[in-house]
Short mmCIF file of C-alpha atoms and ligand atoms in Angstrom, two decimals:
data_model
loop_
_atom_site.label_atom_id
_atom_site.label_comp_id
_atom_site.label_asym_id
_atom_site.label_seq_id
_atom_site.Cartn_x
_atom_site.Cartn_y
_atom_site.Cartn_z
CA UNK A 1 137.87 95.75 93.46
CA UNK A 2 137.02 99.03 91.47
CA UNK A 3 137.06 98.90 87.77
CA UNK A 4 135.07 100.98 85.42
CA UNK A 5 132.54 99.64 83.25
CA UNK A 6 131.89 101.56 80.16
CA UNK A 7 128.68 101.01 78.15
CA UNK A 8 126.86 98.99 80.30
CA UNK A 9 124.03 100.40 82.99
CA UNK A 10 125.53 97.93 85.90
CA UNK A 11 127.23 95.02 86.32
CA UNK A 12 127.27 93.00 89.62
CA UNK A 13 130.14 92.34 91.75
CA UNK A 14 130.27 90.21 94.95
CA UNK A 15 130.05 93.41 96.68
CA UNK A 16 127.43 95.22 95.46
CA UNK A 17 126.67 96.88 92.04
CA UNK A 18 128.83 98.58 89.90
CA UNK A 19 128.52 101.77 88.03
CA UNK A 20 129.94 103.76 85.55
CA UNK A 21 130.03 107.49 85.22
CA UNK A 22 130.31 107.10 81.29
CA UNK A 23 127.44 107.86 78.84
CA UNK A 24 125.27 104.56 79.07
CA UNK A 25 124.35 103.22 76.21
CA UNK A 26 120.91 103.21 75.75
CA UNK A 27 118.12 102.24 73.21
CA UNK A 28 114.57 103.24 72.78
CA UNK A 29 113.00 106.75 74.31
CA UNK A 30 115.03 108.54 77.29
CA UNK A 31 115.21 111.65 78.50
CA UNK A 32 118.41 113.48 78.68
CA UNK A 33 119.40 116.49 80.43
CA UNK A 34 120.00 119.44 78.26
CA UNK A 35 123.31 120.75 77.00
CA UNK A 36 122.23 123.94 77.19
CA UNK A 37 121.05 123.67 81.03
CA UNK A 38 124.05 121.79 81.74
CA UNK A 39 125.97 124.38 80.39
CA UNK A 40 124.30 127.47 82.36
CA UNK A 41 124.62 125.41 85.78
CA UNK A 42 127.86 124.48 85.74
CA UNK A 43 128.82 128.01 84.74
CA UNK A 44 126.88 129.44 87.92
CA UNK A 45 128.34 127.06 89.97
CA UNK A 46 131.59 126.04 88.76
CA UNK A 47 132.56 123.03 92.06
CA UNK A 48 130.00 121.31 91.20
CA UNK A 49 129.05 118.52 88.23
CA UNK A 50 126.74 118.77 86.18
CA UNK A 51 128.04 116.23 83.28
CA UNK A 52 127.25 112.80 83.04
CA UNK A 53 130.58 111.64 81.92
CA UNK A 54 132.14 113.10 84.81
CA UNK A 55 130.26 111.07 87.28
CA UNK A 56 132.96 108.60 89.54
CA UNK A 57 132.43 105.26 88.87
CA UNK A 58 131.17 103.70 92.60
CA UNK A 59 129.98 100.84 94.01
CA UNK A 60 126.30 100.57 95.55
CA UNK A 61 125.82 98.80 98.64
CA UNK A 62 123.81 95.50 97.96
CA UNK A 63 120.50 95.93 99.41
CA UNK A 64 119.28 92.47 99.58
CA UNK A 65 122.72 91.92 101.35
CA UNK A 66 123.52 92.16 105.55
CA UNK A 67 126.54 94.42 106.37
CA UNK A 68 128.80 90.69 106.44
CA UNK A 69 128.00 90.38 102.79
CA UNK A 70 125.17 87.36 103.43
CA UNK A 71 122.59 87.70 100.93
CA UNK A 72 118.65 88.48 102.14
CA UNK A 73 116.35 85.91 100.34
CA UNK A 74 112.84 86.04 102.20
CA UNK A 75 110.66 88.37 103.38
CA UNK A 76 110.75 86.75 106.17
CA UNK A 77 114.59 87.63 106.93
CA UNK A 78 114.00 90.99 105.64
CA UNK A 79 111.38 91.68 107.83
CA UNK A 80 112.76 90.24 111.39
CA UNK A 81 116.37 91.53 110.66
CA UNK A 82 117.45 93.75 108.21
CA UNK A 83 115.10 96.38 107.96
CA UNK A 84 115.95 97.10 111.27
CA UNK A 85 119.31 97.40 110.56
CA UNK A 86 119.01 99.77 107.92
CA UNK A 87 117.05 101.96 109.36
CA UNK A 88 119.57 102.14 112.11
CA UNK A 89 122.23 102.53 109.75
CA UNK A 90 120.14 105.97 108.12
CA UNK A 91 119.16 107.13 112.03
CA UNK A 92 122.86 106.89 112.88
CA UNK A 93 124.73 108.17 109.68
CA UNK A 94 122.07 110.84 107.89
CA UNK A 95 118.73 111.69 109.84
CA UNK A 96 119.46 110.92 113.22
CA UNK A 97 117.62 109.80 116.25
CA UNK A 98 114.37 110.56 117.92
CA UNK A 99 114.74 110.81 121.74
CA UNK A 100 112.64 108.49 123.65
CA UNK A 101 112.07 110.98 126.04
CA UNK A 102 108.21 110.08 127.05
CA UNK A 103 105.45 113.01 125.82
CA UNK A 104 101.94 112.82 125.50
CA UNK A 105 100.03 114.06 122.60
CA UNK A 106 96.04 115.52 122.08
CA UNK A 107 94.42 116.63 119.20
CA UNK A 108 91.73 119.68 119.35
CA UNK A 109 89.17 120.27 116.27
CA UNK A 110 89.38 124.08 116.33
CA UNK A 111 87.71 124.85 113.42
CA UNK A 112 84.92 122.80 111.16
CA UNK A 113 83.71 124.24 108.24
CA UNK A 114 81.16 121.67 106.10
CA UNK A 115 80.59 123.81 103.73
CA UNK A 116 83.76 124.52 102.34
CA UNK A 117 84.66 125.11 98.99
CA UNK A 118 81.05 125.79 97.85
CA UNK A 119 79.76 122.65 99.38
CA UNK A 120 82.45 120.12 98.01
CA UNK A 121 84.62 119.80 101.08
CA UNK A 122 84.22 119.69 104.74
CA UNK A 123 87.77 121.77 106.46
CA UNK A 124 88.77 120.52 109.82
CA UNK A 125 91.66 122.12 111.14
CA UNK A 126 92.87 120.51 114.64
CA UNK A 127 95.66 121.08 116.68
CA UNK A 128 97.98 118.47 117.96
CA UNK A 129 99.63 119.61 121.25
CA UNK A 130 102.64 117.44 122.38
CA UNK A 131 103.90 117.80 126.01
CA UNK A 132 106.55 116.70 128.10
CA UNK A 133 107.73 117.35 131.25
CA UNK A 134 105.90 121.18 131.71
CA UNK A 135 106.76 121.79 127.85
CA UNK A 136 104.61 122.21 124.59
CA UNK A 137 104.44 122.33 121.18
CA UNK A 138 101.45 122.75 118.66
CA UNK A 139 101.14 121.42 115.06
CA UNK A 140 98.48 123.05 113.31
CA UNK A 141 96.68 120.62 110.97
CA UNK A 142 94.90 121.67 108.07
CA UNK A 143 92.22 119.10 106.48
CA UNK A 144 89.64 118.87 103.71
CA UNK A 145 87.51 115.99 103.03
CA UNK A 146 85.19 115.37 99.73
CA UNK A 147 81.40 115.58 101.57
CA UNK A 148 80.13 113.46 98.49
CA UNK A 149 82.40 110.62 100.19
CA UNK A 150 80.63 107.66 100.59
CA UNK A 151 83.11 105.89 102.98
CA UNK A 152 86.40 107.06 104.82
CA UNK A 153 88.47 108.58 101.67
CA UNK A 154 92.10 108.67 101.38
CA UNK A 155 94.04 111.29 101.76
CA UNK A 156 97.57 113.26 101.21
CA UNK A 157 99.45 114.58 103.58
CA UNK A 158 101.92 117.35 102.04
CA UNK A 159 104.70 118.49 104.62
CA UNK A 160 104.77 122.39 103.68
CA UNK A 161 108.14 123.87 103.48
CA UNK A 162 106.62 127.23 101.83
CA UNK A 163 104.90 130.13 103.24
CA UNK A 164 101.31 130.02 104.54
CA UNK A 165 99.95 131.13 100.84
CA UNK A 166 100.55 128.09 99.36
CA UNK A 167 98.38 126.16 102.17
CA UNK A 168 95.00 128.71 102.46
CA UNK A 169 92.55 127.40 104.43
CA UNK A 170 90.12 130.09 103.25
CA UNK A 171 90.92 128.99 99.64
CA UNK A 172 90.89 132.65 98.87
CA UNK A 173 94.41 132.05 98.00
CA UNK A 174 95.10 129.33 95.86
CA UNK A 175 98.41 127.55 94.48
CA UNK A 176 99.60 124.42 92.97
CA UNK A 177 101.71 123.76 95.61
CA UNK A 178 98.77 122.39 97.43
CA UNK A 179 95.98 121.76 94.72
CA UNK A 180 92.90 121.29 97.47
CA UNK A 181 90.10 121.67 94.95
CA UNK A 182 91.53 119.58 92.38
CA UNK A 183 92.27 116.87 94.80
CA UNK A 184 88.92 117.03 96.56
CA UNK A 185 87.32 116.74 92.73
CA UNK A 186 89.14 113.61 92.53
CA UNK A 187 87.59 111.86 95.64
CA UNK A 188 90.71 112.54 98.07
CA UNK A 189 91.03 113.92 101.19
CA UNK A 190 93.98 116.54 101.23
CA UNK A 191 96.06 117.62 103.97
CA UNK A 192 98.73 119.71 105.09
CA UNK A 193 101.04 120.85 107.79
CA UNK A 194 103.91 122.98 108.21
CA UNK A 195 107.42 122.26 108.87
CA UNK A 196 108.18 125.04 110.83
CA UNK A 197 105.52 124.37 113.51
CA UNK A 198 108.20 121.49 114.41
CA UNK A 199 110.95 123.05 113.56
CA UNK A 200 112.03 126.38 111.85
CA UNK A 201 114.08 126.03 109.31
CA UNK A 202 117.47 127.74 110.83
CA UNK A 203 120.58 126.70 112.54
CA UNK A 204 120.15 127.82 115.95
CA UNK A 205 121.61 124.50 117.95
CA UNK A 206 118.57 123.44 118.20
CA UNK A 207 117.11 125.56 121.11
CA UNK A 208 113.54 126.58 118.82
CA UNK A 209 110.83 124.04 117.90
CA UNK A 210 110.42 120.08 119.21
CA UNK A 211 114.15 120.31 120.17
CA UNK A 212 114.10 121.71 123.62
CA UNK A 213 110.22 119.99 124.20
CA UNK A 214 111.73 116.36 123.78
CA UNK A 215 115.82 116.90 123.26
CA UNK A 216 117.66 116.31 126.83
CA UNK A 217 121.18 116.31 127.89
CA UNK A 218 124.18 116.99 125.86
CA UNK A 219 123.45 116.62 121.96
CA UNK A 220 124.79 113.64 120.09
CA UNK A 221 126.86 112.99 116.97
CA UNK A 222 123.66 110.96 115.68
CA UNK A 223 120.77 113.00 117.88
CA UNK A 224 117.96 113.84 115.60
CA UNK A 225 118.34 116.84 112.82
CA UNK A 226 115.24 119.37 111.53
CA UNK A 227 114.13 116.63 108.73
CA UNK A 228 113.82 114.00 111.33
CA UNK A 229 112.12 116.65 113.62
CA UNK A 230 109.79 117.33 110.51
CA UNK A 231 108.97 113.70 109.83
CA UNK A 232 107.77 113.17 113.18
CA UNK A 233 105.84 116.00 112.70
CA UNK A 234 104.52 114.10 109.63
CA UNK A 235 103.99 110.83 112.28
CA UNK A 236 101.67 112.99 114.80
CA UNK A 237 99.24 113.63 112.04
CA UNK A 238 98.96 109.97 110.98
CA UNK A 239 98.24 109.96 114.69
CA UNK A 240 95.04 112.09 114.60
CA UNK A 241 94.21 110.33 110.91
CA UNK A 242 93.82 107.20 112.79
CA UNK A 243 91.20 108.83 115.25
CA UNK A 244 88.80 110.49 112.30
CA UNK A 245 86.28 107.96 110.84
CA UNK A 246 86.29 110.43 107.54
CA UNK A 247 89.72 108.94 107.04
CA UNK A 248 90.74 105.47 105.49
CA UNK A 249 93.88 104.93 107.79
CA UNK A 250 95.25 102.32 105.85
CA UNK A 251 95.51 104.24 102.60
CA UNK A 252 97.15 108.05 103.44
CA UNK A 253 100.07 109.08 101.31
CA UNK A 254 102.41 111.42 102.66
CA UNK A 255 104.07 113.93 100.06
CA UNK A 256 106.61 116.67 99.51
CA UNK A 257 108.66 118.73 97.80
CA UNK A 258 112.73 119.53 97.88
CA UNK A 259 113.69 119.61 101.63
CA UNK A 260 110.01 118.56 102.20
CA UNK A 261 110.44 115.58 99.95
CA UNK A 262 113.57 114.17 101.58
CA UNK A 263 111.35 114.57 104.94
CA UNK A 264 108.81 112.24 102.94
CA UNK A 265 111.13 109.84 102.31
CA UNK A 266 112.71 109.71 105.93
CA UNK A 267 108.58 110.20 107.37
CA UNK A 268 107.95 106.85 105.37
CA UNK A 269 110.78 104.96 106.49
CA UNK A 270 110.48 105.69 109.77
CA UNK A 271 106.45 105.27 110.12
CA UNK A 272 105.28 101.92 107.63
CA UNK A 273 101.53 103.43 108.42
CA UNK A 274 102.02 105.69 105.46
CA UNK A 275 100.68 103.71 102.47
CA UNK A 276 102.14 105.83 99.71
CA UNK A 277 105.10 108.09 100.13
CA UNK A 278 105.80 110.60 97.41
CA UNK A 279 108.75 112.50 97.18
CA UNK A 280 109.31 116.24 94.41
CA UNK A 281 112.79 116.47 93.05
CA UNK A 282 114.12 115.67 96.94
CA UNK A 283 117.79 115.71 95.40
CA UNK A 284 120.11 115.04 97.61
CA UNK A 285 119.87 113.63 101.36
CA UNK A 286 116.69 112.70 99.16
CA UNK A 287 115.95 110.15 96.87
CA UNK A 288 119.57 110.96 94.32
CA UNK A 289 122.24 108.34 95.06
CA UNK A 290 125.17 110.15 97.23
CA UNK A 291 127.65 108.37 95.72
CA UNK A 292 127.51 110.07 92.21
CA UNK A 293 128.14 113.19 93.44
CA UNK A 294 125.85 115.23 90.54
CA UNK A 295 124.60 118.87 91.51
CA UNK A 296 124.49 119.19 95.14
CA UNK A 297 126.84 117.29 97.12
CA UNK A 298 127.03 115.50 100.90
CA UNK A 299 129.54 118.28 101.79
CA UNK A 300 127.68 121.15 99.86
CA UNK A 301 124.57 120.28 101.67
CA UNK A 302 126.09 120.07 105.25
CA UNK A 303 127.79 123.30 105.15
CA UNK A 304 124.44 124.83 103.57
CA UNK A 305 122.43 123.31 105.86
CA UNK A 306 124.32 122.19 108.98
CA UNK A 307 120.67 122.21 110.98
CA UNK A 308 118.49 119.21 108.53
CA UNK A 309 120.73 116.21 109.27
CA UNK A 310 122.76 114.44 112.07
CA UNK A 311 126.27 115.79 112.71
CA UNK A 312 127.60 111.89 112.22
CA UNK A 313 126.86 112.98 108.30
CA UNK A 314 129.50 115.26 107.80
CA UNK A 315 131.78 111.73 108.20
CA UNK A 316 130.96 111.80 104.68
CA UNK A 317 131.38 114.99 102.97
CA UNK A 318 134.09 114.56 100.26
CA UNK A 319 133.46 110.70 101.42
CA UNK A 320 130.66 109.37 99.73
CA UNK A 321 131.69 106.01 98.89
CA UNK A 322 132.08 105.42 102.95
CA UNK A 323 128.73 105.92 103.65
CA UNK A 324 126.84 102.43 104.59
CA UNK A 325 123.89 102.48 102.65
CA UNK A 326 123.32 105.07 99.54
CA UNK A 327 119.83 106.59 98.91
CA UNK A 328 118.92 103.33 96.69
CA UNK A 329 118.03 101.76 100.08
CA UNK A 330 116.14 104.46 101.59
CA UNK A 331 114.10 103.78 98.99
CA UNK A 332 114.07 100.16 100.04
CA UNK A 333 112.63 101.07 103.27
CA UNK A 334 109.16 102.15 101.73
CA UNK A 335 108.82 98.64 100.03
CA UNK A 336 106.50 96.80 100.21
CA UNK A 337 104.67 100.30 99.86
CA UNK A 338 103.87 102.64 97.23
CA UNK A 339 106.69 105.16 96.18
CA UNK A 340 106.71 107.63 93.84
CA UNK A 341 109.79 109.65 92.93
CA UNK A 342 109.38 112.24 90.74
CA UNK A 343 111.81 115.22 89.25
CA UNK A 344 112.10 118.18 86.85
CA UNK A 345 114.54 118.60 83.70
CA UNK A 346 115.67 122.04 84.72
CA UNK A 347 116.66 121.13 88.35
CA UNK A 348 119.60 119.24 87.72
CA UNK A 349 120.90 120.12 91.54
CA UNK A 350 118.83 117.22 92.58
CA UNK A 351 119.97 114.68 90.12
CA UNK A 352 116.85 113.19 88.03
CA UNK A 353 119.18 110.53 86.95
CA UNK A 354 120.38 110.04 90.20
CA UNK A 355 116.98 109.25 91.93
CA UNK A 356 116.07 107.58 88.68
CA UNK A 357 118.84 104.84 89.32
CA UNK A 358 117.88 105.27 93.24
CA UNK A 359 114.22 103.57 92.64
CA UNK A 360 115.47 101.58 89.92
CA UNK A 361 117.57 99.78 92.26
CA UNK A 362 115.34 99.71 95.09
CA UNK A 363 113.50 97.49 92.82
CA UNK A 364 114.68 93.93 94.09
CA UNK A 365 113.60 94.95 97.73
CA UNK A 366 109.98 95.52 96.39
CA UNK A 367 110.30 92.44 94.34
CA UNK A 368 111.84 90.32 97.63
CA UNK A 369 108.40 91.26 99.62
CA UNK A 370 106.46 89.69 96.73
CA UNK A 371 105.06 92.70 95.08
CA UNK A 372 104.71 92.82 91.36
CA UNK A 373 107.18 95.65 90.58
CA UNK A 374 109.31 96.68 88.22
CA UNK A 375 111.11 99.43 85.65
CA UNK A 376 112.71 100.12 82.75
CA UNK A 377 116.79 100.34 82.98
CA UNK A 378 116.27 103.68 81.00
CA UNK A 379 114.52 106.09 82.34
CA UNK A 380 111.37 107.23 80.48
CA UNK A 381 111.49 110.48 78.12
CA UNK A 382 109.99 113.79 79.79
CA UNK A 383 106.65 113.81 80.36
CA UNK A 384 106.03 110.33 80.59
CA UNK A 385 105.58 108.70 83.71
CA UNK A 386 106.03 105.29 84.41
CA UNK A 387 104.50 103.08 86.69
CA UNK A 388 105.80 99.74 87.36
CA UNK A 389 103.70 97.93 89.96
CA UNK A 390 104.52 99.56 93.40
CA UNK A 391 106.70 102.44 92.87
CA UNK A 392 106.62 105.33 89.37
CA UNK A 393 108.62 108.43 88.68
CA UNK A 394 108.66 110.88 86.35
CA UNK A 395 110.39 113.83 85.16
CA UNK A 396 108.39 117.12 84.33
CA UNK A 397 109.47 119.63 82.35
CA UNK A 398 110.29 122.92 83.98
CA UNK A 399 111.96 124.34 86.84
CA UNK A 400 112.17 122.78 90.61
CA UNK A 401 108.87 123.29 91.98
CA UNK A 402 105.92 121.54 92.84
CA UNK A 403 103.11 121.83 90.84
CA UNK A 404 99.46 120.53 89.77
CA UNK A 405 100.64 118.49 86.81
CA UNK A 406 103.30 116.52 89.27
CA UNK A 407 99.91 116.38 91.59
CA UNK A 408 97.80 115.14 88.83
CA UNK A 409 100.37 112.31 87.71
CA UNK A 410 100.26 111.24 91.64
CA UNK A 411 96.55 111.18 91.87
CA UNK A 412 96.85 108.70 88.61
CA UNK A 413 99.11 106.33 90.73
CA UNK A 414 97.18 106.67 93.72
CA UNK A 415 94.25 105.89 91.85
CA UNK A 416 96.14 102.35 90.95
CA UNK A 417 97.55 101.48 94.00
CA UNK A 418 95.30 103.74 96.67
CA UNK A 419 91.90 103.18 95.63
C1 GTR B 501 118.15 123.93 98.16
C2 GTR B 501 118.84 122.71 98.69
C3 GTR B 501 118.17 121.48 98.21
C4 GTR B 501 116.66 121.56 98.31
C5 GTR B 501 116.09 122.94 98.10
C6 GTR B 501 114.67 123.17 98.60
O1 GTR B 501 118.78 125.11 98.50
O2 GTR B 501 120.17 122.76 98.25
O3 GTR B 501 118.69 120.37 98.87
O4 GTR B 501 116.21 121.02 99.48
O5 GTR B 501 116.85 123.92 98.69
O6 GTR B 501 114.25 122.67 99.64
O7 GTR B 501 113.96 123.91 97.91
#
């Protein structure tokens, strides 16, 4: 049953809920993207969409419905059954799996510095070795904690898909990309890691990184891709959190940006230790619902990058609407958590509506496990974030990057639901 609903955010159907890809009809204070960007973009890249109008009208899977169609209605049956099953569905179709294959893991303080940053911060940087069977890996951790701290402080974890200058433990080079000063000012801990100590960021069949440490026998259609490899990278540092007393366990938020944000998104689903999962304009394979097929596409982003996700994904390039779940649900998988989604007006490639209608309909899981969330139909005007109970977005102005005003508008929502 497909019709088109014009003038009206969503309707629901039996089967799920119903979109169209026509203007919506809004009141009050929204933000739009702009003509003139819209314009530029789809000049410079002429396959893909870029206009609101031409979005397909689709159909969202239900998410407080079981793949027969029967309807979820306590946390309880949430909880025991379908979570599982959801998470299964994103292992098997997107991210892949992790191998089971047995490793063990040790963590090494390498460097402590208590006087860091003029006195404000102590730096711990450890290494976490994983081995298995005769092989190794090391993630290097990087760590600063606020010595006027009182009691263990919490702290973000940013998974860094940029060079080593963003992430200076030396603070002799600083960037927005990782604030530490400006977080450590505001009582947090802040920490970092980088993807390509788990994986680098290539397509080389997997033979560099975790893959060949844990990966054994022939390689499956749903055998874990680089962002899973990066999540669990994201996993082994929540490991070590849990062993330093500066740290309140409980209360670390793991955070990133583009590629690194959809590995925030997957780290948080997988691992329901993280207490707040943010994820920066992570587009598509991210937070932006596949099925409207704005910016960058399923297809676009397999053939770009064949290496982040499982090869069982490519089912669904040019195929949206057959995927089992849509990004709405990933979303799901945080709740009853903190999530923040956030965006910027220039980078229409990752779809600010998109994720916008993502977390707004990830909504009813949130509300299901009893917390007191909720949003606006419309999303807000730039600038303006908004916080509704458990998860907030906003969209910044400016081009796709991460920077200390998206920070700033995190530590705000941290300070609601964190502190
Ligand atoms: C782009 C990619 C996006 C996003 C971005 C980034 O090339 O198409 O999905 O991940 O890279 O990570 O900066």
């Amino acid at each position: 049953m497909k019709m088109k609903i014009r003038n009206s955010i969503a309707a629901l159907t039996g089967f799920g809920i119903m979109y169209a890809g026509t203007a919506l009809c809004q009141t009050g204070e929204t933000w739009k993207a702009s003509p003139e960007v819209v314009e530029k973009l789809s000049k410079s890249r002429t396959e893909f969409n870029y206009y609101e109008e031409k979005v397909p009208a689709y159909i969202l899977p239900d998410i407080l419905a079981n793949a027969s169609g029967k309807k979820i209605t306590s946390p309880k049956e949430w909880k025991k059954e379908r979570r599982q099953e959801v998470l299964e569905l994103f292992r098997e179709n997107i991210y892949g799996r992790v191998p089971a294959t047995p490793y063990t893991r040790t963590f090494k303080v390498v460097n402590v510095d208590k006087y860091a940053m003029n006195g404000d911060a102590t730096l711990k940087q450890v290494d976490i070795t994983i081995n298995s069977d005769g092989k190794s890996l090391v993630i290097h951790l990087t760590l600063f904690v606020p010595n006027k701290a009182q009691k263990p402080v919490p702290v973000f974890l940013l998974i860094d898909n940029r060079g080593p200058a963003n992430i200076d433990p030396t603070r002799k080079v600083k960037s927005e990309f990782w604030p530490a000063e400006e977080v450590i000012a505001r009582g947090y801990g802040i920490a970092v890691f980088r993807n390509a100590d788990l994986d680098p960021d290539n397509y080389d069949q997997f033979r560099d990184g975790i893959h060949p440490v844990l990966d054994r026998g022939e390689r499956q259609p749903d055998a874990w891709g680089t962002i899973s490899a990066w999540a669990w990278g994201a996993s082994r540092c929540m490991d070590y959190f849990e062993t330093d007393k500066d740290i309140d366990r409980k209360k670390v938020a793991v955070l990133g940006h583009s590629r690194g944000g959809k590995t925030a998104l997957w780290a948080g689903a997988e691992d329901q230790r993280f207490a707040l999962v943010i994820s920066n304009e992570s587009g598509c394979g991210g937070a932006a619902l596949a099925r409207r097929r704005f910016g960058e596409t399923v297809s676009r982003i397999n053939t770009s990058f064949p290496h982040w996700f499982c090869s069982n994904y490519r089912k669904y390039n040019n195929n949206e609407d057959a995927l089992p779940v849509d990004m709405h649900m990933l979303l799901g998988l945080i709740a009853p958590r903190a999530l923040y989604v956030a965006c910027a007006d220039q980078d229409l490639w990752g779809d600010p509506k998109g994720s916008y209608l993502a977390l707004y309909h990830s909504v009813p899981l949130f509300q299901l496990l009893k917390t007191k969330t909720s949003l606006p139909e419309i999303m807000p005007p730039l600038n303006k974030p908004v916080i509704g109970g458990k998860v907030a977005f906003h969209i910044r102005d400016g081009a796709h990057n991460l920077l200390l005003k998206d920070w700033n508008w995190f530590m705000d929502f941290a300070d609601v639901v964190l502190k």
